[in-house]
Coordinates of C-alpha atoms in Angstrom, one line a residue:
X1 CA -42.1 91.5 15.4
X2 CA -42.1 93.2 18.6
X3 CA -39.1 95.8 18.6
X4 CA -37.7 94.6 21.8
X5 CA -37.6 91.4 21.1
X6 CA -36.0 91.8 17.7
X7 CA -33.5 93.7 19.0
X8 CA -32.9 91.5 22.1
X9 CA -32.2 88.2 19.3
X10 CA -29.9 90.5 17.4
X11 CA -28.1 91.5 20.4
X12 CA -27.6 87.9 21.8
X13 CA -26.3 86.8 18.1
X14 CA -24.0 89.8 18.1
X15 CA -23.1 89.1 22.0
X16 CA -22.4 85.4 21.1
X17 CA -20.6 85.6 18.2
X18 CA -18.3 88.3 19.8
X19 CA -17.3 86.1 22.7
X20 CA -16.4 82.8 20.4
X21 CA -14.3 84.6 18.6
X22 CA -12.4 85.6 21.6
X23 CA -12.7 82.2 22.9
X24 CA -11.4 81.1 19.5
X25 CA -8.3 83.1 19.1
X26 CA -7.1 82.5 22.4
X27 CA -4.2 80.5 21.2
X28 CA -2.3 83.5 19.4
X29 CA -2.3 85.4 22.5
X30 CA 0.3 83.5 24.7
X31 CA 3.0 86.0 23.5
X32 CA 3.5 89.4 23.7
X33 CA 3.7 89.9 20.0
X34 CA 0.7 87.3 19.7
X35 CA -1.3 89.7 22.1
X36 CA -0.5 93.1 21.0
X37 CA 0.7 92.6 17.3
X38 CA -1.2 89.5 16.6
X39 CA 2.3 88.0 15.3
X40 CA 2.6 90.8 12.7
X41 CA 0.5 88.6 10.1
X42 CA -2.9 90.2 9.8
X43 CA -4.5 90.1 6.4
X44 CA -5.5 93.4 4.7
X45 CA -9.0 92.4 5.4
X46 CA -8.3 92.5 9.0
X47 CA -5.9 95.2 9.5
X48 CA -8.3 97.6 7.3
X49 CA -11.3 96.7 9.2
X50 CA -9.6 97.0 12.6
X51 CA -8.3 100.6 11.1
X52 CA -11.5 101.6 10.1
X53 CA -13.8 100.2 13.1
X54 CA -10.9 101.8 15.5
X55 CA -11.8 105.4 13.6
X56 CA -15.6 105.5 14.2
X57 CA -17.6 104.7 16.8
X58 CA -20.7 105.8 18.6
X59 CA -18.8 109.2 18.7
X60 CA -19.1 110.1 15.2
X61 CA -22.5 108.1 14.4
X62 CA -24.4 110.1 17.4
X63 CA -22.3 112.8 18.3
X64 CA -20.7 114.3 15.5
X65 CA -23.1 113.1 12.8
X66 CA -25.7 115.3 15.3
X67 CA -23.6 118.3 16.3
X68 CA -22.0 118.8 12.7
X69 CA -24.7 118.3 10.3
X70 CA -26.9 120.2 12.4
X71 CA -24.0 123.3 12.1
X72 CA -23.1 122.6 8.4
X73 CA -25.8 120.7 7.0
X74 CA -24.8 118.1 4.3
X75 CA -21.9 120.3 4.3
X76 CA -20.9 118.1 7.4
X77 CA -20.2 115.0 4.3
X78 CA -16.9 116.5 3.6
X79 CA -15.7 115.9 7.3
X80 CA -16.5 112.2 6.3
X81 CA -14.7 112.9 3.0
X82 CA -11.7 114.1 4.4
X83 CA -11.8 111.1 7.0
X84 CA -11.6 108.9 4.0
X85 CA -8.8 110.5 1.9
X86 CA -7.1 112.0 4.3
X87 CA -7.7 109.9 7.3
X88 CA -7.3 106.9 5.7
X89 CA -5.9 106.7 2.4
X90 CA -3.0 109.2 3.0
X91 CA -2.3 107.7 6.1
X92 CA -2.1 104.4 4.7
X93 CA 0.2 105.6 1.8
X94 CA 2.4 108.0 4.2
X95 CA 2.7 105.9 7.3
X96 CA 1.5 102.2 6.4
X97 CA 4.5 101.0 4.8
X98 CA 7.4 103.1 7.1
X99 CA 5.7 102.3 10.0
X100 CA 5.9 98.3 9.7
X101 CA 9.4 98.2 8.1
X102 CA 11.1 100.3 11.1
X103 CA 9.0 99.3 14.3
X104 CA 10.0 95.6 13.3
X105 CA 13.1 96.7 12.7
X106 CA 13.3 98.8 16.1
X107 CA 11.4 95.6 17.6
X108 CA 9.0 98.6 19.1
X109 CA 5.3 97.2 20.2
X110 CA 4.0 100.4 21.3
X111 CA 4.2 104.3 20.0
X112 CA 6.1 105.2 23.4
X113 CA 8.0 102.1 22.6
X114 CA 8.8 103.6 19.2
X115 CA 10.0 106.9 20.2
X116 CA 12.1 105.7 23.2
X117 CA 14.1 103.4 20.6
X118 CA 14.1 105.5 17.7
X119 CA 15.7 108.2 19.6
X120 CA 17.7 106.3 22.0
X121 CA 15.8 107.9 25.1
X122 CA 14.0 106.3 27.8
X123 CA 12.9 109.4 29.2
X124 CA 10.7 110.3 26.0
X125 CA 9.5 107.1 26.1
X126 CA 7.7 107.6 29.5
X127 CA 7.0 110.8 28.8
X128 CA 4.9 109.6 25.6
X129 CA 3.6 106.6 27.7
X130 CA 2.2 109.5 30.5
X131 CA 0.5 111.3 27.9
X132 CA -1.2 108.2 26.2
X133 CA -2.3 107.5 30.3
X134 CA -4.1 110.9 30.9
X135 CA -5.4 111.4 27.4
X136 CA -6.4 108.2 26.2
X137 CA -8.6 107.1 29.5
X138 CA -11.3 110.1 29.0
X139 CA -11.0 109.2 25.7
X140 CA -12.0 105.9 25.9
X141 CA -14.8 107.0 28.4
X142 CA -16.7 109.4 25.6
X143 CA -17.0 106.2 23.6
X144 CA -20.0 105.2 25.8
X145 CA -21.8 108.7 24.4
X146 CA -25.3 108.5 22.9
X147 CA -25.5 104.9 23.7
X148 CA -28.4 106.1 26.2
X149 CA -30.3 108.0 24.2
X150 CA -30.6 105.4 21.5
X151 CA -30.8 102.5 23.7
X152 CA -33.7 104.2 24.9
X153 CA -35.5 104.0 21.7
X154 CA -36.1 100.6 22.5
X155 CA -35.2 99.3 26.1
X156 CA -36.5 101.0 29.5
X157 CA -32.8 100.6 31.4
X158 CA -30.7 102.5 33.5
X159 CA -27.7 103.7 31.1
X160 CA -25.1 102.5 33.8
X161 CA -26.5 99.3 32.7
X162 CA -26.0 99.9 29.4
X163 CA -22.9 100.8 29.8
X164 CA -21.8 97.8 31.9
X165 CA -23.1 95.5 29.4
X166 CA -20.4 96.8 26.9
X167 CA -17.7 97.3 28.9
X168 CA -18.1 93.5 30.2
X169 CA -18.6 91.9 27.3
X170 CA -15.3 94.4 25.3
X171 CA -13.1 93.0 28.1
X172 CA -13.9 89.1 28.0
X173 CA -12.9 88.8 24.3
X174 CA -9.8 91.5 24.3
X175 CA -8.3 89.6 27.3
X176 CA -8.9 86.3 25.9
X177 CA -7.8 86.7 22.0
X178 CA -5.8 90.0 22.3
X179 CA -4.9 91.9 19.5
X180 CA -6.5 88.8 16.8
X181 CA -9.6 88.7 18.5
X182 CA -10.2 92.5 18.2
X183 CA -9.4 92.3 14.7
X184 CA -11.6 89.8 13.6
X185 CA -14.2 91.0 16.0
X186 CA -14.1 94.5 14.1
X187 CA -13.8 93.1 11.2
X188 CA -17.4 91.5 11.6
X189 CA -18.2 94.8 13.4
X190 CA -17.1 96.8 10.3
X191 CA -19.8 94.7 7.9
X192 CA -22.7 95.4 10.3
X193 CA -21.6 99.4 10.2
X194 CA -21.4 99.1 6.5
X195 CA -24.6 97.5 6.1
X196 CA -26.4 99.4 9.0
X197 CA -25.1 103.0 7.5
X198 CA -26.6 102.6 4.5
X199 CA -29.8 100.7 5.6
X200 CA -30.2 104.5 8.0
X201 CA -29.8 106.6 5.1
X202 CA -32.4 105.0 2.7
X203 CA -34.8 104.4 5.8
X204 CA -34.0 108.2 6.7
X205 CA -34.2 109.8 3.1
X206 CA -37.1 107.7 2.4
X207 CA -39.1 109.2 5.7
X208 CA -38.6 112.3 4.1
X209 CA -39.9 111.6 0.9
X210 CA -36.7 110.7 -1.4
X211 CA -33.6 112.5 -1.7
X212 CA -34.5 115.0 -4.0
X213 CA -37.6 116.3 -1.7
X214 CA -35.2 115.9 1.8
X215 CA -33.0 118.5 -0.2
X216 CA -35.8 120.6 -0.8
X217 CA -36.8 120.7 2.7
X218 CA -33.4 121.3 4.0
X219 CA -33.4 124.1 1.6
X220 CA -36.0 125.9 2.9
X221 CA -34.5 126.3 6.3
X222 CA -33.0 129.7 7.4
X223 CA -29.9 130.7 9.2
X224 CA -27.9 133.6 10.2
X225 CA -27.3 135.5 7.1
X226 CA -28.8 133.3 4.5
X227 CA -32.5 133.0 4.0
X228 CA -32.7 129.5 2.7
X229 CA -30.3 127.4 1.4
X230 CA -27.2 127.2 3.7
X231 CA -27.4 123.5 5.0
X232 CA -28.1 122.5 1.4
X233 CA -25.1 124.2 0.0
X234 CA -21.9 123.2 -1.1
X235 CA -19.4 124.4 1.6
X236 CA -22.4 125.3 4.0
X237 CA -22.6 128.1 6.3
X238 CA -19.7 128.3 8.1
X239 CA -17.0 127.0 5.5
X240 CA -13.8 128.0 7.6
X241 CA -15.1 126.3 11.1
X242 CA -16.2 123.0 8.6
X243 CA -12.1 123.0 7.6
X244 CA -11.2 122.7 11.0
X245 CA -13.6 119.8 11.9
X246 CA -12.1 118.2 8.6
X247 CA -8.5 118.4 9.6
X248 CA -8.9 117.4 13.4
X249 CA -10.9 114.5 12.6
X250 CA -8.7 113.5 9.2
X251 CA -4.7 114.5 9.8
X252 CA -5.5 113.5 13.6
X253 CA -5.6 109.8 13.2
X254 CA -2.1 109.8 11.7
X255 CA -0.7 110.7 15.1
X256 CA -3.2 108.5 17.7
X257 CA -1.8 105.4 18.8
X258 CA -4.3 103.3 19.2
X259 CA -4.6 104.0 14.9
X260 CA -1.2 104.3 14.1
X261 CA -0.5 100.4 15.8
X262 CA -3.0 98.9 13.3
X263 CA 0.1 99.1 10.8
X264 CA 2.5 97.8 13.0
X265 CA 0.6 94.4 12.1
X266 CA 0.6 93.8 8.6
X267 CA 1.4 90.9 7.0
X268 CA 3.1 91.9 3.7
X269 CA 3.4 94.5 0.6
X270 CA 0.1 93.4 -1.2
X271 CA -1.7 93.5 2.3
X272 CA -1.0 97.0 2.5
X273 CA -1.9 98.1 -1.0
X274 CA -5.0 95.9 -0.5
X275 CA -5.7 97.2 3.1
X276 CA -5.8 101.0 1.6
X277 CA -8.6 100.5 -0.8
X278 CA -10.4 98.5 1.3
X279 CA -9.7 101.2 4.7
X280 CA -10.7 104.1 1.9
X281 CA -13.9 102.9 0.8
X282 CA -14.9 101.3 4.4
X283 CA -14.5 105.4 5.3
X284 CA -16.1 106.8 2.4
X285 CA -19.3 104.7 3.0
X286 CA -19.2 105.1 6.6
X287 CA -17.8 108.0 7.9
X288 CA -19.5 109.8 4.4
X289 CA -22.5 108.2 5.1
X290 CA -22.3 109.3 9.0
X291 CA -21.9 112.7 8.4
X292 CA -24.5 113.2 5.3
X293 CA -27.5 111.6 7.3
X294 CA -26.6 114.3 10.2
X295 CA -26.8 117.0 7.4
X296 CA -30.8 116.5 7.5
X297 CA -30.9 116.6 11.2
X298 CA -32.6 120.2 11.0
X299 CA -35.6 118.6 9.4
X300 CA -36.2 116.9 12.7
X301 CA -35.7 120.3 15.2
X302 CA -39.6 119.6 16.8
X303 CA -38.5 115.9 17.8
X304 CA -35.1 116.5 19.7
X305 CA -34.2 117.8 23.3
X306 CA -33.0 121.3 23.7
X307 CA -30.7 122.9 26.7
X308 CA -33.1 124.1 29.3
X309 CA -30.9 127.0 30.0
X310 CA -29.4 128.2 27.0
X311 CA -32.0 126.7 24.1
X312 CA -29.3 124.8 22.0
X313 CA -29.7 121.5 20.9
X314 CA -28.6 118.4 22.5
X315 CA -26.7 117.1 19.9
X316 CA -26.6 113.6 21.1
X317 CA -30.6 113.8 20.7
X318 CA -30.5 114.3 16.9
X319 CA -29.8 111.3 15.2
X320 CA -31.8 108.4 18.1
X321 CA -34.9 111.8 17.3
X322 CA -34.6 111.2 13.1
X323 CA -34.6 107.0 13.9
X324 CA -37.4 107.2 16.5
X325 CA -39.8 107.2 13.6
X326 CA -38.6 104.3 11.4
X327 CA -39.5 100.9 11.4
X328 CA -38.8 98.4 13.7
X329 CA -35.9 96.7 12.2
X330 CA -34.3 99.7 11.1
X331 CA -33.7 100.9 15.0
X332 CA -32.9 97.3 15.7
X333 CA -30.2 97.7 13.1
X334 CA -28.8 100.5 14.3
X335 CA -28.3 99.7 17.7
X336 CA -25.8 96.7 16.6
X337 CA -24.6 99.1 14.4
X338 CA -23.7 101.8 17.1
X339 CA -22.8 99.1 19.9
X340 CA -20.5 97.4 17.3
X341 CA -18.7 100.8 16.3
X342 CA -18.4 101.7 20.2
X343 CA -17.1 98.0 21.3
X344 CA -14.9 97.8 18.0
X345 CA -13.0 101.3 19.0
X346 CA -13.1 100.4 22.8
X347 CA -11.1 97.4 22.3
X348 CA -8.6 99.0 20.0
X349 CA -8.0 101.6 23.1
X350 CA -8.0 99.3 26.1
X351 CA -5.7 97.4 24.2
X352 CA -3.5 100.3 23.4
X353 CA -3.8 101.5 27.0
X354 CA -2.9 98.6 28.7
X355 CA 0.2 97.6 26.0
X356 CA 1.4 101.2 26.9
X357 CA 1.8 101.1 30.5
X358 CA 3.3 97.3 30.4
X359 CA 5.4 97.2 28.4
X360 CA 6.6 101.1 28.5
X361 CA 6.1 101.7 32.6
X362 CA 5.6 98.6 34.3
X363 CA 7.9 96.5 32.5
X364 CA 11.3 98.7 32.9
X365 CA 11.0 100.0 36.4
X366 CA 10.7 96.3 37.7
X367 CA 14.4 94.8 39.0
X368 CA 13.4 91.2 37.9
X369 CA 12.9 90.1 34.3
X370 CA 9.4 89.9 33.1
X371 CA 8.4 86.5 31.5
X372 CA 6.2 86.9 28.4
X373 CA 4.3 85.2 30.1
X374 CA 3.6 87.8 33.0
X375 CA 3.6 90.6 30.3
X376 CA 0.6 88.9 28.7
X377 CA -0.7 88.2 32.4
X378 CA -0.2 92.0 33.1
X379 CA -1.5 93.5 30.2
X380 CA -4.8 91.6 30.7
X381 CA -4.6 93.0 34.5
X382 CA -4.9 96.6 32.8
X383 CA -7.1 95.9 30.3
X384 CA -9.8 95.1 33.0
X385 CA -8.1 98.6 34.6
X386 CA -9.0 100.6 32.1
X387 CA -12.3 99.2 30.8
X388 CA -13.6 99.5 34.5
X389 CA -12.1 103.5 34.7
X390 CA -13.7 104.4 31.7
X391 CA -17.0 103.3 32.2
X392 CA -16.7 104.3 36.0
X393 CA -16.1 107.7 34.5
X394 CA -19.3 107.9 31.8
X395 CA -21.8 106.4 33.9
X396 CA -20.4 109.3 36.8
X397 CA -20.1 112.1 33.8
X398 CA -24.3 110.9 33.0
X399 CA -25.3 111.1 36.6
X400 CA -23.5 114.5 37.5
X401 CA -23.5 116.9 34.3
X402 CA -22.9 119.6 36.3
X403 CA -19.6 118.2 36.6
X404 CA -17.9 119.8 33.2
X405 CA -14.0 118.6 33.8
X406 CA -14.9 115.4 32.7
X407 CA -16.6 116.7 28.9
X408 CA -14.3 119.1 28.5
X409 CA -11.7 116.4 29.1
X410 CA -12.9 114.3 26.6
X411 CA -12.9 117.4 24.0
X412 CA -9.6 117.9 24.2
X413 CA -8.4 114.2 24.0
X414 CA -7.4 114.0 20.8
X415 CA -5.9 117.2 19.7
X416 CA -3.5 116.7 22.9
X417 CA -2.4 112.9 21.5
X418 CA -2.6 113.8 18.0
X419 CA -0.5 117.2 18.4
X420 CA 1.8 115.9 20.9
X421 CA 2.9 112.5 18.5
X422 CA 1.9 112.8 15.5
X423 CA 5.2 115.5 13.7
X424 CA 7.6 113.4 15.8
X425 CA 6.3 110.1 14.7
X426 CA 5.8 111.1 11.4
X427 CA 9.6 113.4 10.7
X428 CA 10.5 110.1 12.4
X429 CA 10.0 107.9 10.0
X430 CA 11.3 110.1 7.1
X431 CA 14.3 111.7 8.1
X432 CA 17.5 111.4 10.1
X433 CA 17.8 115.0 11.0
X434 CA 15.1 115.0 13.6
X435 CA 16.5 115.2 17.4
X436 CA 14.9 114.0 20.9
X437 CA 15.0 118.1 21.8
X438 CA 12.5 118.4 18.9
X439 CA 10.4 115.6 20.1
X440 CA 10.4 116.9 23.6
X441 CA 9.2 120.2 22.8
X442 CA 6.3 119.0 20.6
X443 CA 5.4 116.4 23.1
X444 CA 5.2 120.1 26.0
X445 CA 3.3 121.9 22.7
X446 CA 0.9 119.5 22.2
X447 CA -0.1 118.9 25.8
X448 CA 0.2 122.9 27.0
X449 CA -2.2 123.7 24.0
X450 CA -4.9 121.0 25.1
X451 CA -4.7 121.9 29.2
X452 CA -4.8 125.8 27.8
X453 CA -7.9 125.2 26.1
X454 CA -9.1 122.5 29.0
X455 CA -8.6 126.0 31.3
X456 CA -10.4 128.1 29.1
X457 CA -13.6 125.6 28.4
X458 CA -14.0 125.0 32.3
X459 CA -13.0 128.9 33.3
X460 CA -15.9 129.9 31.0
X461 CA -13.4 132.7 29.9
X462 CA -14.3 135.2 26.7
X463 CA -11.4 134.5 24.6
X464 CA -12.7 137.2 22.4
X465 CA -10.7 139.4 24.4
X466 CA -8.0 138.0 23.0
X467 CA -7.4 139.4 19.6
X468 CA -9.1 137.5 16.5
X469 CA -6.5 134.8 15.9
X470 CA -5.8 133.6 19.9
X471 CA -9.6 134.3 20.1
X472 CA -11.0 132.3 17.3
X473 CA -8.0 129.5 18.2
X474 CA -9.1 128.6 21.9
X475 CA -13.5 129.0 21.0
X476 CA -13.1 125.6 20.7
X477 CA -11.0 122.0 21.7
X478 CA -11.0 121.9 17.9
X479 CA -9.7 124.9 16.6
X480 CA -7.2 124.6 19.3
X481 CA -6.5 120.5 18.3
X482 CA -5.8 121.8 14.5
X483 CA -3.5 124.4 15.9
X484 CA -1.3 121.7 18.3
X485 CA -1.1 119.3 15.4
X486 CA -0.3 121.5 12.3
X487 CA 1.9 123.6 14.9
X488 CA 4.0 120.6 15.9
X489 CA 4.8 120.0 12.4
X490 CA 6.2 123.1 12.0
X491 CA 8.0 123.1 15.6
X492 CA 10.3 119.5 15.2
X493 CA 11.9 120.6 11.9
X494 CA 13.0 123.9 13.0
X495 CA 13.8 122.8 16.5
X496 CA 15.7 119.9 14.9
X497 CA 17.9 122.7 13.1
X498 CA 19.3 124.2 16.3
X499 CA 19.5 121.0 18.8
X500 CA 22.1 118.3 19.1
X501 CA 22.1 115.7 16.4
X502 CA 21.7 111.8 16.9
X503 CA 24.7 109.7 16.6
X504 CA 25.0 109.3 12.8
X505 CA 25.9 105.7 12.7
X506 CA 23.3 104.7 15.0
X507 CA 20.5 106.4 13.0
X508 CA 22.2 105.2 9.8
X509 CA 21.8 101.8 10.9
X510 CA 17.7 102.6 12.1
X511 CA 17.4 103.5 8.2
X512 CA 18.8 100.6 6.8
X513 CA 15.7 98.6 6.8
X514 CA 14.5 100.8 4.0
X515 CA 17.6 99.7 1.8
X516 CA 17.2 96.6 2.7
X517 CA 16.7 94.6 -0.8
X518 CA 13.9 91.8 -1.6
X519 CA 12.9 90.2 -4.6
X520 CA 9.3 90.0 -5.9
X521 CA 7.3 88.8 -8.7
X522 CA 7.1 91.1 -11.6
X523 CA 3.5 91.5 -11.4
X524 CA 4.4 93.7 -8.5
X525 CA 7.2 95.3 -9.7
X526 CA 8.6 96.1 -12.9
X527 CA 12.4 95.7 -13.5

């Protein structure tokens, strides 16, 4: 079958089905917990899926699978690795639990929420909401990346097009179903990236001859300092600049909102012990799977584009250049695949977005009480407000590249949210000793660090200059991301020593929830 028209049926299946289901979960979004929580009753099936689909999109499948396995070589797997047990499984075993018992106790929606009314301060909670605006928008806008270069595999369109199709068809089903329509959305989303992942590695490997012979190839390739061998290897060439990728791409999840709210929704105990198996493997296949078939991306350097000024690689041309030789329904396979992990994390950040600034901006500066009602009708407002700015922003970022604020923007996204939130949300949750000074500074660390490095990308400065440690820190949004987030966890404990304390009683009270007793079967606990 023709691949246009194979991939044309698989996208109006995939377009339909993602629609109904927005259509069909309509009724649990009257309310705002209905809408942003989905009730707090989502299955582990659901809530692991919705973690998992919200982690990877197009992002990691084009971009970083490209750029990282081309540096590393299958090195690159233990990014995906790291993503899985550290990413996902810690988180779920750190935060999962904490997080539901006390934001249902604090009756928080929202991570801004959370902070404002775990340490009794308004001003930290639009201070967080601020940051989530400016950082979470170009964000959401470098989702749409490498959707044109693998679109065009198959379709001759304009990648604004492209780009509208998703954004349009993300919006209907987030405003109609909410928070239960994006969950059961990724969680069909999640089986087509499970499926299509491993489909693109056995088309891939087999291409190449098996995996034994792709190894051999790789093998053979040279690179500074080694004469064969170093994208094959164990820890690959670079092993130091391959832990940095690992830790911002693993530790930050535990501090971005848009992840951290999938736990806010569970349903009970089991679903969480359930939901971290199932989130650990979903990452280990995926994310794994992601980063190994960008490992053998060298084996395809006479097939991609390279910078017509500097000769590097595109690395958004990598991965669509090792497809563009497979068979039909491989591609069409993979372009449901990437539109389902770009759609899936798209709705998770709209959502987030437009939670954020309702019920953390909008909702306390008006004089009037806000119905639920309204809430829900402003919320849907924003979602269309932020899934028209982001794609505004990617389709303008495609037709100027000259313009670098915008991708040097988007680099620096997540190390700003993940080192601003992530040691305050997380000492949060565990002790009672941490104070709103602490918070404050680590919410002025994280965000100095990220428009530091945003100065240094776009100034073009030699950072060199700077000594070996500032110097190797700010060579990259990365380095630099590691640096906010492991920083800040250093900075709110020994902040918290010399600041004003919380009123006892009032954070006694917060902790009670964990006291709190239950009774369960014995097949879950012994006495």
């Amino acid at each position: 079958m023709n691949t246009i028209v194979l991939c044309s049926i698989l996208l109006v299946v995939f377009f339909t089905i993602m629609i109904g289901v927005g259509v069909y979960t309509r009724k649990n979004a009257t309310d705002v917990n209905g809408f942003v929580l989905g009730g707090r009753s989502v299955g582990p099936w659901l809530t692991a899926f919705a973690f998992g689909t919200s982690y990877f999109s197009a992002v990691i499948f084009v971009g970083y699978a490209g750029q990282f396995g081309w540096l590393y070589g299958v090195s690159s797997t233990w990014a995906g690795l790291g993503n899985a047990f550290i990413g996902s499984l810690l988180a779920w075993n750190i935060l999962g639990r904490r997080t539901r018992i006390m934001t249902q106790k604090l009756d928080a929606k929202t991570m801004p929420d959370f902070f404002g009314k775990r340490f009794k301060s308004t001003p930290l909670k639009v201070a967080a909401s601020i940051i989530v605006f400016i950082f979470l928008i170009p964000y959401t806008a470098s989702l749409y990346n490498g959707l044109s270069s693998l679109f065009g595999l198959v379709f001759d369109m304009p990648y604004w097009v492209v780009i509208a199709i998703m954004a349009v068809l993300t919006g209907i089903y987030v405003i109609f179903g909410g928070y239960m329509a994006t969950a059961i959305n990724d969680f069909i989303q999640g089986i087509i990236m499970l499926v299509g992942i491993v489909a693109v590695i056995g088309a891939v490997l087999s291409d190449n001859g098996g995996l034994v012979a792709a190894m051999q190839k790789l093998s053979a390739v040279e690179a500074d300092g080694w004469a064969g061998g170093a994208f094959s290897s164990f820890l690959g060439p670079d092993p130091l600049a391959l832990l940095f990728v690992v830790i911002l791409t693993s530790l930050g999840t535990w501090g971005l909102p848009q992840m951290v709210g999938k736990f806010y929704a569970i349903k009970s105990e089991k679903d969480i012990h359930k939901g971290t198996i199932i989130s650990t493997v979903f990452a280990i296949i995926v994310a794994g799977g992601c980063y190994f078939l960008g490992g053998f991306g060298r084996l395809y350097a006479d097939k991609i584009k390279y910078n017509p000024v500097n000769g590097k690689p595109l690395f958004d041309t990598i991965v669509p250049a090792m497809l563009s030789t497979l068979p039909a329904v491989i591609i069409a396979v993979v372009i449901v695949l990437v539109l389902s992990a770009s759609m899936s994390t798209l709705s998770s950040l709209v959502l987030t977005s437009s939670s954020t600034f309702t019920l953390d901006v909008i909702k306390p500066s008006m004089k009037k009480e806000m119905t639920e009602k309204k809430q829900v009708f402003v919320m849907r407002i924003f979602i269309v407000f932020f899934i028209i700015v982001s794609a505004v922003i990617a389709i303008f970022k495609d037709a100027n590249p000259s313009v670098t604020f915008i991708a040097q923007m988007m680099g620096v996204s997540w190390g700003a949210l993940a080192g601003a939130f992530l040691a305050p949300f997380l000492y949060g949750l565990y002790s009672k000793k941490v104070t709103k000074a602490s918070t404050a500074v680590c919410f002025v660390w994280g965000c100095s660090i990220a428009v530091l490095q945003l100065i240094v990308s776009l100034a073009g400065v030699n950072v060199a200059s700077w000594g070996p440690v500032l110097g190797y820190i700010f060579k990259s949004s990365i380095n630099s991301g590691v640096v906010a987030m492991v920083g800040g966890l250093i900075i709110v404990p020994v902040v918290s020593l010399f600041t004003q304390k919380q009123d006892a009683a009032q954070v006694d009270e917060m902790f009670e929830c964990f006291d709190e007793k239950v009774s369960v079967p014995k097949k879950e606990a012994l006495d």
